[in-house]
């Protein structure tokens, strides 16, 4: 069996992807920070900050999937912004150094990235993979993240970066946070409500990763965002409707959100559309093309 080694495999997407890879006949192994982390697969300890990797972890790695990264849904203090950056960028550099030192040459290195690559802005532009990275915090993080991934070309590896929109899942993730005020009867659009809300169903995201594993023609960066474009106001009202609730409160003012969330408020108040054309032209078919179909499934 071909060995696929994953970082971040205990996260929401990582757990589902690991299981699906196993069901397709791959030898799945994972990197964990603590042995107490629950996993169904053989695990190895790693600590990129301490430059530690358990012996034999990289042996016979066919493909490495890099999903590790601290959540961005936590207040962005200066120290935590460093953690967001380091958990993605420095960890990828560590894996590259270890593979180079041990002469490991995987067929592919597949890395998570994010829709934040283009910057947290609201515009009428539809971002494609050829657009330049944003100059804000998330744009800078994603640009550095992908640069570390593309280093693996030096090892002869095919490199794929998945620029992921907000993932909709029935178990945890962003949707759990987004539905709370609606469940309490306090839901309302954020700011102007006109900021776009790129999203993807977790099953579609997992299947994009599977395609990246099995389709040797996939190389480079790909947007992972559903083809339907909606804004925050539409999303809020559709989510409320699926929950059997009614939105009656006025929009929540931007100043209030900024006061509560600080710099992280950009995640709520800004957003642009992402083109799904490249991944669709590569032969990927979204199972959930509309928000209504996605919400009907995950809720």
XYZ file of C-alpha atoms in Angstrom:
299
model
C 0.000 0.000 0.000
C 1.129 3.551 -0.675
C 1.805 5.550 2.483
C 0.168 8.931 2.932
C 1.410 10.949 5.888
C -0.706 13.814 7.221
C -0.188 16.703 9.588
C -3.296 18.249 11.132
C -5.114 14.939 10.756
C -7.008 15.302 14.025
C -8.841 18.409 12.801
C -12.328 18.470 11.307
C -11.234 18.010 7.687
C -8.206 15.880 8.531
C -10.261 13.225 10.313
C -12.660 12.830 7.428
C -9.910 12.865 4.807
C -7.834 10.279 6.711
C -10.778 7.905 6.892
C -11.589 8.295 3.220
C -7.976 7.708 2.181
C -7.924 4.545 4.277
C -11.151 3.330 2.679
C -9.550 3.829 -0.738
C -6.708 1.501 0.194
C -3.925 3.863 1.266
C -1.661 3.306 4.236
C -2.557 6.320 6.370
C -0.186 7.583 9.052
C -0.335 10.855 10.946
C 1.780 13.347 12.844
C 0.531 14.371 16.296
C 1.762 16.819 18.915
C 0.678 14.580 21.817
C 0.165 10.837 21.952
C -3.112 11.439 23.785
C -4.598 12.873 20.586
C -7.187 10.407 19.350
C -6.465 8.897 15.953
C -7.418 5.662 14.229
C -4.046 5.429 12.522
C -0.404 4.927 13.375
C 0.915 8.191 14.741
C 4.276 9.856 15.232
C 5.164 12.678 17.586
C 6.425 15.911 16.098
C 7.284 19.377 17.373
C 8.408 21.750 14.657
C 9.344 24.414 17.226
C 11.722 22.023 18.990
C 12.845 20.570 15.628
C 11.735 17.112 16.752
C 10.265 14.342 14.617
C 9.843 10.774 15.838
C 12.117 8.267 14.144
C 10.883 6.592 10.956
C 7.932 8.980 10.551
C 8.909 9.946 7.012
C 9.996 6.507 5.812
C 8.358 5.428 2.541
C 6.134 8.506 2.364
C 4.370 8.505 -0.999
C 2.436 11.722 -0.418
C 2.548 14.231 2.433
C -0.603 16.245 3.162
C 0.026 19.349 5.256
C -3.125 20.460 7.082
C -1.537 21.725 10.313
C -2.285 25.276 11.381
C -3.575 27.152 14.423
C -7.166 28.332 14.141
C -7.673 31.880 12.877
C -10.921 32.141 14.864
C -9.218 33.440 17.978
C -8.463 37.061 18.806
C -5.430 38.236 16.846
C -3.043 39.490 19.492
C 0.504 40.096 18.296
C 1.663 36.863 19.915
C -1.202 34.827 18.460
C -0.597 36.213 14.965
C 2.927 34.826 15.255
C 1.420 31.447 16.179
C -0.911 31.507 13.154
C 2.074 32.206 10.908
C 4.525 29.796 12.521
C 2.099 26.852 12.721
C 1.725 26.945 8.941
C 4.944 28.347 7.551
C 7.623 27.190 9.968
C 6.060 23.727 10.228
C 6.199 23.295 6.432
C 9.841 24.410 6.435
C 10.631 21.864 9.144
C 9.101 18.997 7.155
C 11.014 20.097 4.055
C 14.308 20.184 5.978
C 13.679 16.736 7.458
C 12.810 15.209 4.088
C 15.836 16.797 2.454
C 18.159 15.622 5.242
C 16.787 12.064 5.081
C 16.628 12.015 1.278
C 12.874 11.478 1.186
C 11.316 12.351 -2.190
C 7.515 12.119 -2.031
C 5.514 11.948 -5.228
C 3.499 14.926 -4.044
C 3.278 17.519 -1.291
C -0.303 18.713 -0.880
C -0.818 21.733 1.341
C -3.787 23.541 2.746
C -3.967 27.234 1.954
C -6.831 29.684 2.314
C -9.101 32.092 0.486
C -7.345 34.741 2.579
C -4.491 34.484 0.061
C -6.136 37.290 -1.894
C -6.534 39.494 1.176
C -9.645 40.245 3.206
C -11.292 42.741 0.878
C -14.735 43.315 -0.555
C -14.740 44.031 -4.266
C -16.558 43.098 -7.443
C -13.473 41.292 -8.709
C -13.724 37.501 -8.913
C -10.362 36.171 -7.772
C -8.634 33.493 -9.824
C -5.460 31.593 -9.030
C -3.419 33.994 -11.170
C -4.248 36.989 -8.956
C -1.555 38.348 -6.679
C -1.644 37.781 -2.905
C -3.097 40.405 -0.614
C -0.823 42.614 1.458
C -2.754 42.241 4.711
C -1.975 39.743 7.477
C -3.760 36.713 5.987
C -2.491 37.441 2.492
C 1.062 37.561 3.830
C 0.606 34.319 5.775
C -0.861 32.453 2.802
C 1.809 33.689 0.408
C 4.590 32.504 2.731
C 2.710 29.226 3.385
C 2.521 28.427 -0.322
C 6.141 29.431 -0.941
C 7.231 26.853 1.621
C 5.054 24.254 -0.108
C 6.543 24.934 -3.521
C 10.026 24.288 -2.090
C 9.163 20.597 -2.345
C 9.665 20.825 -6.088
C 13.369 20.694 -5.205
C 12.714 17.143 -3.968
C 11.035 16.222 -7.251
C 7.560 16.426 -5.763
C 4.367 17.546 -7.432
C 2.972 20.405 -5.338
C -0.696 21.311 -4.877
C -2.035 24.121 -2.669
C -5.747 24.192 -1.813
C -7.005 27.756 -1.191
C -9.950 26.928 1.003
C -13.075 29.004 1.600
C -15.159 28.749 4.801
C -15.907 25.052 5.330
C -19.485 24.084 6.131
C -19.737 20.987 8.298
C -22.394 19.400 10.442
C -19.821 18.762 13.164
C -18.057 21.837 14.495
C -16.238 24.411 12.443
C -17.471 27.826 11.358
C -21.126 26.858 11.041
C -21.364 26.047 14.738
C -20.279 29.616 15.527
C -22.374 31.248 12.809
C -25.625 29.595 13.873
C -25.412 30.416 17.607
C -26.881 33.947 17.464
C -29.576 32.750 15.054
C -30.515 29.883 17.374
C -30.902 32.466 20.155
C -33.081 34.713 17.989
C -30.331 37.322 17.688
C -29.152 36.695 14.151
C -28.497 39.624 11.815
C -26.293 40.470 8.815
C -22.867 41.798 9.744
C -21.867 45.328 8.766
C -23.245 46.179 5.341
C -24.047 42.520 4.677
C -22.808 43.048 1.119
C -19.431 41.387 1.690
C -19.188 38.105 -0.193
C -19.055 34.832 1.699
C -17.069 32.160 -0.164
C -17.884 28.691 1.206
C -17.478 24.993 0.500
C -19.150 21.837 1.851
C -16.688 19.663 3.762
C -17.368 16.644 1.521
C -16.434 18.640 -1.572
C -13.238 19.818 0.117
C -12.271 16.282 1.114
C -12.920 15.117 -2.449
C -10.724 17.902 -3.831
C -7.899 16.587 -1.658
C -8.580 13.057 -2.913
C -8.401 14.303 -6.473
C -5.123 16.050 -5.701
C -3.766 12.747 -4.377
C -4.866 10.635 -7.326
C -4.735 13.021 -10.301
C -1.075 13.460 -11.255
C -2.012 16.272 -13.635
C -3.002 18.490 -10.688
C -0.206 20.882 -9.826
C -0.137 24.431 -8.502
C -2.744 26.362 -6.524
C -6.502 25.788 -6.709
C -9.435 27.653 -5.212
C -11.664 25.369 -3.153
C -14.882 27.377 -3.117
C -18.383 26.466 -4.268
C -19.456 27.990 -7.597
C -22.443 29.849 -6.121
C -21.692 33.429 -5.078
C -23.545 34.814 -2.066
C -23.014 37.676 0.355
C -23.244 37.783 4.141
C -26.830 39.017 4.167
C -28.035 36.219 1.897
C -26.061 33.631 3.852
C -27.516 34.806 7.167
C -31.092 34.705 5.894
C -30.685 31.317 4.245
C -29.103 29.829 7.357
C -31.939 31.225 9.470
C -34.546 29.788 7.099
C -32.961 26.317 7.300
C -33.014 26.608 11.093
C -36.666 27.647 11.073
C -35.841 31.138 12.322
C -36.641 34.642 11.083
C -34.170 37.509 10.808
C -35.806 40.656 12.162
C -32.932 42.597 13.762
C -31.121 45.372 11.852
C -27.581 44.807 10.589
C -24.939 44.746 13.316
C -22.814 47.919 12.942
C -19.214 47.544 11.800
C -17.917 49.615 14.729
C -19.495 47.214 17.218
C -17.963 44.169 15.511
C -14.546 45.835 15.344
C -14.732 46.695 19.030
C -15.497 43.076 19.931
C -13.164 41.251 17.524
C -10.394 43.738 16.853
C -8.336 43.064 13.719
C -10.004 39.661 13.369
C -13.236 41.515 12.461
C -11.953 41.526 8.871
C -13.062 37.901 8.652
C -16.647 38.955 9.302
C -16.774 42.303 7.539
C -14.879 41.693 4.297
C -15.069 39.068 1.565
C -14.809 38.628 -2.185
C -15.774 35.988 -4.686
C -13.438 33.142 -5.647
C -13.552 31.498 -9.043
C -14.046 27.724 -9.080
C -13.315 27.503 -12.798
C -9.797 26.041 -12.539
C -10.724 23.092 -10.321
C -13.846 22.408 -12.395
C -11.824 22.460 -15.619
C -9.524 19.914 -13.972
C -12.531 17.591 -13.901
C -13.873 18.136 -10.407
C -17.649 18.136 -9.980
C -19.078 19.807 -6.888
C -21.693 17.711 -5.103
C -22.969 20.844 -3.366
C -23.129 23.727 -5.811
C -25.709 25.795 -3.956
C -25.855 26.967 -0.371
C -29.361 25.567 0.020
C -28.188 22.068 -0.869
C -25.176 22.334 1.445
C -27.188 23.603 4.410
C -29.890 20.993 3.865
C -27.202 18.324 4.204
C -25.097 19.595 7.097
C -28.075 20.727 9.199
